[in-house]
PDB file of N, CA, C and O in Angstrom:
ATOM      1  N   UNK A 358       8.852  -5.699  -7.023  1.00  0.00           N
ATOM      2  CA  UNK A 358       8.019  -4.725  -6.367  1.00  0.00           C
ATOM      3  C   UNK A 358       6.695  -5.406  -6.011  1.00  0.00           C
ATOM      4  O   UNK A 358       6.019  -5.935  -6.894  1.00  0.00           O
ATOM      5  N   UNK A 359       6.354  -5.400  -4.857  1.00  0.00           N
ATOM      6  CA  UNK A 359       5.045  -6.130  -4.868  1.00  0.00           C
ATOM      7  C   UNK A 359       4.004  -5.568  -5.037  1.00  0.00           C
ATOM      8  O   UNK A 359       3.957  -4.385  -5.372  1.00  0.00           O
ATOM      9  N   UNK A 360       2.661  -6.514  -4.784  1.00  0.00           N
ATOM     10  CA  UNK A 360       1.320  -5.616  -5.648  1.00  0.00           C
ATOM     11  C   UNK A 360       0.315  -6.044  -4.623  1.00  0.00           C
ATOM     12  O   UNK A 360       0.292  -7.168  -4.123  1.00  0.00           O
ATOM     13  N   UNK A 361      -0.359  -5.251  -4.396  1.00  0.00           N
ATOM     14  CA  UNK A 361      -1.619  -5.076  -3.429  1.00  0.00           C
ATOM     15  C   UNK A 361      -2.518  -5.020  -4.052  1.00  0.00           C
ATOM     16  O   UNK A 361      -2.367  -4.364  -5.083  1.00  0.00           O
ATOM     17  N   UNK A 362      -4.173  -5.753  -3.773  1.00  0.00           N
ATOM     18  CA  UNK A 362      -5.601  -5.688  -4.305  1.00  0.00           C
ATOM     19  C   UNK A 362      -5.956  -4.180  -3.124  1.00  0.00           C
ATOM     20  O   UNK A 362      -6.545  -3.102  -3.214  1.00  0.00           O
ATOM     21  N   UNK A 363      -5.437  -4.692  -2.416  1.00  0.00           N
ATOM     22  CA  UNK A 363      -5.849  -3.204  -1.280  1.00  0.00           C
ATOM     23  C   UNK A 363      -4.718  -3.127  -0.106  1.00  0.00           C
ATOM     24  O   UNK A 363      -4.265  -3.941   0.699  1.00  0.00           O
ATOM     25  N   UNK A 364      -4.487  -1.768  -0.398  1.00  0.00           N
ATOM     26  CA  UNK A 364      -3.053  -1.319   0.541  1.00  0.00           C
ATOM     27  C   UNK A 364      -3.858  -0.300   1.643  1.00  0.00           C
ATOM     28  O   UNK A 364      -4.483   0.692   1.269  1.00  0.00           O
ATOM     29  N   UNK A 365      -3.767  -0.607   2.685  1.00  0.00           N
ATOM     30  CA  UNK A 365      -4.193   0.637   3.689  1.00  0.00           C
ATOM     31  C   UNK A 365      -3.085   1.357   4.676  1.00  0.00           C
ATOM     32  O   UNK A 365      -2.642   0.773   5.665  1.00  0.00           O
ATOM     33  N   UNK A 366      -2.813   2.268   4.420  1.00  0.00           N
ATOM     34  CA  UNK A 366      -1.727   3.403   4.759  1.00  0.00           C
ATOM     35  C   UNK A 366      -2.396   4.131   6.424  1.00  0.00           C
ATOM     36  O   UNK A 366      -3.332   4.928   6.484  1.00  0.00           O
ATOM     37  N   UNK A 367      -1.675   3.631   7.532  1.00  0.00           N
ATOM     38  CA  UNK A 367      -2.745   4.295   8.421  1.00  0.00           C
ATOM     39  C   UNK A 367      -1.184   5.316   9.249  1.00  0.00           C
ATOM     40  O   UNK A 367      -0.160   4.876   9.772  1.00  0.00           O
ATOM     41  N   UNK A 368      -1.558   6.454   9.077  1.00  0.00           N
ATOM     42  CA  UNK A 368      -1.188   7.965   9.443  1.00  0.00           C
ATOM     43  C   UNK A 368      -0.628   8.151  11.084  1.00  0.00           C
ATOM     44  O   UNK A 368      -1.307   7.576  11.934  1.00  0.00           O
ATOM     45  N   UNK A 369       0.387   8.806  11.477  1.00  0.00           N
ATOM     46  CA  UNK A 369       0.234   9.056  12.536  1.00  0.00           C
ATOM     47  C   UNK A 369      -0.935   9.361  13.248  1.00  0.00           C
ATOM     48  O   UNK A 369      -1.428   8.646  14.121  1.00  0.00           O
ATOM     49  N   UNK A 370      -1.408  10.543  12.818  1.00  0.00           N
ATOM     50  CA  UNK A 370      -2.639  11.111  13.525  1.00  0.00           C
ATOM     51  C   UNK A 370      -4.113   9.788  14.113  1.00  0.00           C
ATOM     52  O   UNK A 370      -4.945   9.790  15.020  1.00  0.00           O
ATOM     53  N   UNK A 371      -3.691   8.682  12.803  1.00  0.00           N
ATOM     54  CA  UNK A 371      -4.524   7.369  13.129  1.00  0.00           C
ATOM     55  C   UNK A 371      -5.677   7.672  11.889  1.00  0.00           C
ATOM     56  O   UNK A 371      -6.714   7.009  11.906  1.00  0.00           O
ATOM     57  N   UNK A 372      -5.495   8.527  10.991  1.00  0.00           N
ATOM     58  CA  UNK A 372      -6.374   8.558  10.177  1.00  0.00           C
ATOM     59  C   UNK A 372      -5.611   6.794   8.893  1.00  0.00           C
ATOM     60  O   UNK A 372      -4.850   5.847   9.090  1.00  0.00           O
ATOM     61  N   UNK A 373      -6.223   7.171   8.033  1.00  0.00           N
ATOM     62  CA  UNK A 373      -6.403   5.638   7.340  1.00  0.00           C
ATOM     63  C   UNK A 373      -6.435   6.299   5.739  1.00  0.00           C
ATOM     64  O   UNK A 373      -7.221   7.082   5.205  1.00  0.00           O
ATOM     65  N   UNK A 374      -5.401   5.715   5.323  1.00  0.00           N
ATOM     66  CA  UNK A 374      -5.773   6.289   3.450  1.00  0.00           C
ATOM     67  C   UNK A 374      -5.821   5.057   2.816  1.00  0.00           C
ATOM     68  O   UNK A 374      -4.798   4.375   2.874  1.00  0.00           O
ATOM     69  N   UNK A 375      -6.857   4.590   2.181  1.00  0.00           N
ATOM     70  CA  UNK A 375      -7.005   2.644   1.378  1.00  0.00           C
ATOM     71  C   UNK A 375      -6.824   3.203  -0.145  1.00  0.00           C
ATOM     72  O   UNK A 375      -7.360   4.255  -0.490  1.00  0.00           O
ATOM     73  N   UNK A 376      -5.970   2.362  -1.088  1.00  0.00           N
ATOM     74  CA  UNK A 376      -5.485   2.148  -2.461  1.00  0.00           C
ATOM     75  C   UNK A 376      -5.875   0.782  -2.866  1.00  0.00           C
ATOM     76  O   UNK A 376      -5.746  -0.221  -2.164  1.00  0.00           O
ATOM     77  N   UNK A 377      -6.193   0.813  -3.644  1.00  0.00           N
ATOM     78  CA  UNK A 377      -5.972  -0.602  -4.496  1.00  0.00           C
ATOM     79  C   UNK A 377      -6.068  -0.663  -6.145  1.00  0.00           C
ATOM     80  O   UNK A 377      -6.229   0.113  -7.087  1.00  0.00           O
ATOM     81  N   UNK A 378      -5.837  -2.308  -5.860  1.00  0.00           N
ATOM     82  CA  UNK A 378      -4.751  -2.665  -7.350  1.00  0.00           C
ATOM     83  C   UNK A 378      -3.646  -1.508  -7.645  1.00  0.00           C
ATOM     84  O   UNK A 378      -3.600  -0.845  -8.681  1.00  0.00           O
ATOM     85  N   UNK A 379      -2.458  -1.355  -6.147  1.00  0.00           N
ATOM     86  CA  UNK A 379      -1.309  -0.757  -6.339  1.00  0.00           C
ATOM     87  C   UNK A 379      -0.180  -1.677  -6.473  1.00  0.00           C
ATOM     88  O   UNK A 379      -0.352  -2.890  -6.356  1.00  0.00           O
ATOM     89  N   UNK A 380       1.039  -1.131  -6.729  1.00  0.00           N
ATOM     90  CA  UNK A 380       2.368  -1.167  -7.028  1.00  0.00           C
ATOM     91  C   UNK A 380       3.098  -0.612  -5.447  1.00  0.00           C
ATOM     92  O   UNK A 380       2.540   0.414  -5.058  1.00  0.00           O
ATOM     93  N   UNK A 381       4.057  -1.036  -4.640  1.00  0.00           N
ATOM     94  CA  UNK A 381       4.202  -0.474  -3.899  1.00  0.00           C
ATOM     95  C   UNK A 381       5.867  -0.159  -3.428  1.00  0.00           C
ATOM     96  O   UNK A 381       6.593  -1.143  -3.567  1.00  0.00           O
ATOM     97  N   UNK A 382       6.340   0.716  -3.053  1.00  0.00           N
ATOM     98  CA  UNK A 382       7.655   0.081  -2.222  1.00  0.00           C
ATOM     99  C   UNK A 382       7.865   0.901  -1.124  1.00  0.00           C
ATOM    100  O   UNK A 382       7.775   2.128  -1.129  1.00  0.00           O
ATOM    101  N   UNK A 383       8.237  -0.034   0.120  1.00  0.00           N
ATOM    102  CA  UNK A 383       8.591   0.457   1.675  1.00  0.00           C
ATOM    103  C   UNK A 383       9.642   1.118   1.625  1.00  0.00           C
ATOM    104  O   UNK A 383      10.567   0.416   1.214  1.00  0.00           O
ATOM    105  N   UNK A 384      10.026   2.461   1.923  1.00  0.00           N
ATOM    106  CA  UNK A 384      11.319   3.257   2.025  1.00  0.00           C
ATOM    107  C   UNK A 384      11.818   3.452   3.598  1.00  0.00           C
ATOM    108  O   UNK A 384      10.976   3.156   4.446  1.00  0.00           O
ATOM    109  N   UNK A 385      13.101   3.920   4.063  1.00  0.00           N
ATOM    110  CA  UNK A 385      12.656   4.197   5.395  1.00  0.00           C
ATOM    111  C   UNK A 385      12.021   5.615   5.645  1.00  0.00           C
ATOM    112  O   UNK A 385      11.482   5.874   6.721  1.00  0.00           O
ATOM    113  N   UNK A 386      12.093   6.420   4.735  1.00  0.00           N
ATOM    114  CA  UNK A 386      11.138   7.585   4.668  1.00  0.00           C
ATOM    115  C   UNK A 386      10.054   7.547   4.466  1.00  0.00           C
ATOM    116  O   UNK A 386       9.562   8.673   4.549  1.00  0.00           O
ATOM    117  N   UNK A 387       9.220   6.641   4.177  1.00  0.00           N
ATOM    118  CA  UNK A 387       7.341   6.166   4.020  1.00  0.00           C
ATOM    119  C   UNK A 387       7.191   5.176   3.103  1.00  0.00           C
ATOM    120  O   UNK A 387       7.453   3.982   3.249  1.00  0.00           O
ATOM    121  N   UNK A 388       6.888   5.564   2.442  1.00  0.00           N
ATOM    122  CA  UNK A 388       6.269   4.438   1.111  1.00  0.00           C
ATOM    123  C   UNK A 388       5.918   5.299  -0.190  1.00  0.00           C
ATOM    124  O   UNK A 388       5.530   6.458  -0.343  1.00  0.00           O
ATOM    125  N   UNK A 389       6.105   4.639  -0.740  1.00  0.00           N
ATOM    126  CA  UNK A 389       5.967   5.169  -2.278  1.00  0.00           C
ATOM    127  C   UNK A 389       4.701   3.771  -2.699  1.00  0.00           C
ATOM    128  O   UNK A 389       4.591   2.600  -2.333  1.00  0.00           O
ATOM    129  N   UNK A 390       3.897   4.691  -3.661  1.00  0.00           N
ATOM    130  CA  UNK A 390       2.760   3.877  -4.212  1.00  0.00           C
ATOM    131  C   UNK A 390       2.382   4.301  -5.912  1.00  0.00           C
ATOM    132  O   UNK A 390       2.619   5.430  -6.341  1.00  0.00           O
ATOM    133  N   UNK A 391       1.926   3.491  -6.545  1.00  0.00           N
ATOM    134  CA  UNK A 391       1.847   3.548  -7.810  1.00  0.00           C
ATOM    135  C   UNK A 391       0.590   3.001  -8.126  1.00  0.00           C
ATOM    136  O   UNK A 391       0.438   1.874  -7.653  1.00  0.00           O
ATOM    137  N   UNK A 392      -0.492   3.499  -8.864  1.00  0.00           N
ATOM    138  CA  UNK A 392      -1.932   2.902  -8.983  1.00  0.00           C
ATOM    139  C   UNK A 392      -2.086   3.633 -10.131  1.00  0.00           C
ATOM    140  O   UNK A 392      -1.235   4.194 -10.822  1.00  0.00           O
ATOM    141  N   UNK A 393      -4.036   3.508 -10.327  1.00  0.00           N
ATOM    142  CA  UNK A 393      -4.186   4.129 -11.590  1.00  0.00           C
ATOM    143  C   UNK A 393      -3.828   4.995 -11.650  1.00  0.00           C
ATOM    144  O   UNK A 393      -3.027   5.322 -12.526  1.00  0.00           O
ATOM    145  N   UNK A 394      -4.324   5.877 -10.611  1.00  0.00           N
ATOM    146  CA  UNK A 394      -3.915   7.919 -10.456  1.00  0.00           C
ATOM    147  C   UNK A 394      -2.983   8.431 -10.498  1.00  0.00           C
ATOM    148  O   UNK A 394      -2.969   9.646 -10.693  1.00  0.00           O
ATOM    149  N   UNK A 395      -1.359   7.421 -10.265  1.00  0.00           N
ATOM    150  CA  UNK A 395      -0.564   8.261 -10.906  1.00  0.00           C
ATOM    151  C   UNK A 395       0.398   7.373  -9.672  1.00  0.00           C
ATOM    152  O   UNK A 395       0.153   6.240  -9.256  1.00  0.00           O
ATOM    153  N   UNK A 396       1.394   8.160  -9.311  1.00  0.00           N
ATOM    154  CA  UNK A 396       2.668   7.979  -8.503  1.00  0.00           C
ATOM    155  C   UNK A 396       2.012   9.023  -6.816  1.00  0.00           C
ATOM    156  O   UNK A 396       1.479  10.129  -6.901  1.00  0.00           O
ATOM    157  N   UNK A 397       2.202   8.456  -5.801  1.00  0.00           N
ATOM    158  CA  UNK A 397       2.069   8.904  -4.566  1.00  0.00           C
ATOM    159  C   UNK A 397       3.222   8.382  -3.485  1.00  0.00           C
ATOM    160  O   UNK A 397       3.742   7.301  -3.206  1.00  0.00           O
ATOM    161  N   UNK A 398       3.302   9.451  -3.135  1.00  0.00           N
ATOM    162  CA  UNK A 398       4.614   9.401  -1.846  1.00  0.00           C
ATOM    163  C   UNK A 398       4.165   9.743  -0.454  1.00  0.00           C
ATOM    164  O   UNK A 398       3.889  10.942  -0.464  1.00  0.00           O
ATOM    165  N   UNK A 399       3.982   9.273   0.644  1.00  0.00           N
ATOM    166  CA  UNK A 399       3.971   9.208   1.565  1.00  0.00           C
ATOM    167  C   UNK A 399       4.470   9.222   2.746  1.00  0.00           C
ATOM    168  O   UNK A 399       4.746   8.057   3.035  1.00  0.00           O
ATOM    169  N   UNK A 400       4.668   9.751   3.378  1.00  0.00           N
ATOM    170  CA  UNK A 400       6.013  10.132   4.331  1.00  0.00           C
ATOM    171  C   UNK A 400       5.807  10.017   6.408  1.00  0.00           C
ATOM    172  O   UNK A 400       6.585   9.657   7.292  1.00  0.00           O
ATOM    173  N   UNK A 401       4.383  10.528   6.421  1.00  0.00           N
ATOM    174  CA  UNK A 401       3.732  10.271   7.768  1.00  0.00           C
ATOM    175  C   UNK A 401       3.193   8.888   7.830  1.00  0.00           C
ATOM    176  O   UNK A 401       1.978   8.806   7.644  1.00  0.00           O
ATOM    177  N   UNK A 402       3.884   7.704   8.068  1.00  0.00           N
ATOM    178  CA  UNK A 402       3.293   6.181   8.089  1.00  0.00           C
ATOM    179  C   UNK A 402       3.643   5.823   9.529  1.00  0.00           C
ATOM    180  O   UNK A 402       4.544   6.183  10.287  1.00  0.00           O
ATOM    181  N   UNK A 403       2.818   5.153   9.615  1.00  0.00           N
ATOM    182  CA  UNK A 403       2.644   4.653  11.121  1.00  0.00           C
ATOM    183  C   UNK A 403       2.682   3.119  10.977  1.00  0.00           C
ATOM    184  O   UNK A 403       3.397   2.405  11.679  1.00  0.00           O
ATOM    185  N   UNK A 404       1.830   2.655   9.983  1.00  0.00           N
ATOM    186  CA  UNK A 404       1.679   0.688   9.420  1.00  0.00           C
ATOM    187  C   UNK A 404       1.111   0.753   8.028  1.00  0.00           C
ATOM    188  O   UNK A 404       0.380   1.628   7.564  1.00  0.00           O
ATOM    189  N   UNK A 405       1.604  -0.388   7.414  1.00  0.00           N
ATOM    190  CA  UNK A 405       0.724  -0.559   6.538  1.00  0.00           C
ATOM    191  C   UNK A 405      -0.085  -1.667   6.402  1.00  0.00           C
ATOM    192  O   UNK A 405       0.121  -2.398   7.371  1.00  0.00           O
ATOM    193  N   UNK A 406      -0.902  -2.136   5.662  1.00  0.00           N
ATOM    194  CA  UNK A 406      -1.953  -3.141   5.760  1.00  0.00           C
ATOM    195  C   UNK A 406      -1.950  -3.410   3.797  1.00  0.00           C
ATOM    196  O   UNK A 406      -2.364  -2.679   2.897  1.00  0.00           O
ATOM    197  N   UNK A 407      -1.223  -4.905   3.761  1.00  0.00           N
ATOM    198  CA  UNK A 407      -1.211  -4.926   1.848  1.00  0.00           C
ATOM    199  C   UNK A 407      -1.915  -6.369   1.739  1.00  0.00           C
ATOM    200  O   UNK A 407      -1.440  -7.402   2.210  1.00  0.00           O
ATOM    201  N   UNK A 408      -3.193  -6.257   1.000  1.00  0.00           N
ATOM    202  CA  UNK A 408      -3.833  -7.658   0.927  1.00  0.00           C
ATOM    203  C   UNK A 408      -3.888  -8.020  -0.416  1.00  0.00           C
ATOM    204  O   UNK A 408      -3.943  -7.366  -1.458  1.00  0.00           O
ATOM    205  N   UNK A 409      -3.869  -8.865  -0.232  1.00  0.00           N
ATOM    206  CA  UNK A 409      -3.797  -9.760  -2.058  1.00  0.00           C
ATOM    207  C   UNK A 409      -4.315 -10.447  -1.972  1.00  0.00           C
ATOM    208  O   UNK A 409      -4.020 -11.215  -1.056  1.00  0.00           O
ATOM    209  N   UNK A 410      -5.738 -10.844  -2.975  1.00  0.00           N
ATOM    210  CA  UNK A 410      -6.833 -12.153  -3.129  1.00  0.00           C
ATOM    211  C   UNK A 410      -5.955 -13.093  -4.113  1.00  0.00           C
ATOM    212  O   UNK A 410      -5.639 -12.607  -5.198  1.00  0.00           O
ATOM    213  N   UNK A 411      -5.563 -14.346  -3.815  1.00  0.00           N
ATOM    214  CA  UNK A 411      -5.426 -15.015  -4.905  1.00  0.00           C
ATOM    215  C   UNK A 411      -6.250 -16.682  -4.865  1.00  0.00           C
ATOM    216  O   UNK A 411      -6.401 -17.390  -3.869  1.00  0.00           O
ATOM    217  N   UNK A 412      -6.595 -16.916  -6.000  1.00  0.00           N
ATOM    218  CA  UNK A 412      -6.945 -18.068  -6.207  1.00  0.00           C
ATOM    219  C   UNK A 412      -6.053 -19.380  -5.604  1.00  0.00           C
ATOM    220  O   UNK A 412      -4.882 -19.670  -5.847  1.00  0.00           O
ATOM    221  N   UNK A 413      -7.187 -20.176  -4.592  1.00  0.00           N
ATOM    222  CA  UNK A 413      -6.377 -21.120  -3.978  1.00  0.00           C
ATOM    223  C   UNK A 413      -6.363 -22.258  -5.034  1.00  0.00           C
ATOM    224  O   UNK A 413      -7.291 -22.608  -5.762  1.00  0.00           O
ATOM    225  N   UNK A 414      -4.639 -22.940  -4.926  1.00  0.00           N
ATOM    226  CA  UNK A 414      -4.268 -23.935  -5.700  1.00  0.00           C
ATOM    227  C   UNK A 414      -4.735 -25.129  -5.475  1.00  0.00           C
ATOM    228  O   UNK A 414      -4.636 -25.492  -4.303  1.00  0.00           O
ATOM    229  N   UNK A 415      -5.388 -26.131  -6.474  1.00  0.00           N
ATOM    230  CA  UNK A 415      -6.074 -27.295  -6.352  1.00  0.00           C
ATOM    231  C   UNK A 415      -5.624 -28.301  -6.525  1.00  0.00           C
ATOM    232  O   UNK A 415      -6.309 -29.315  -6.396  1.00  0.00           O
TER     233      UNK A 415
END
């Protein structure tokens, strides 16, 4: 399951919902998300946007 520092969920309508440090998985019915607040399901998706900071290897 992959993991996002910041997931941005942007809506048909073009509105924008941002999560982070989530848990995530792509369905073909929306997305399902998992963070501190609990379990969220999502169903009106248009794109998503999943960024992850990681330390570059030296």
């Amino acid at each position: 399951m992959p993991h996002a520092d910041t997931l941005d969920v942007v809506h048909h309508d073009d509105t924008r919902t941002r999560f982070t440090d989530v848990r995530y998985q792509l369905h073909r019915d929306g997305i399902r998300i998992w963070s501190a607040d609990g379990e969220h399901a999502i169903t009106d998706v248009l794109m998503t946007q999943a960024y992850r900071q990681r330390e570059a290897n030296r």
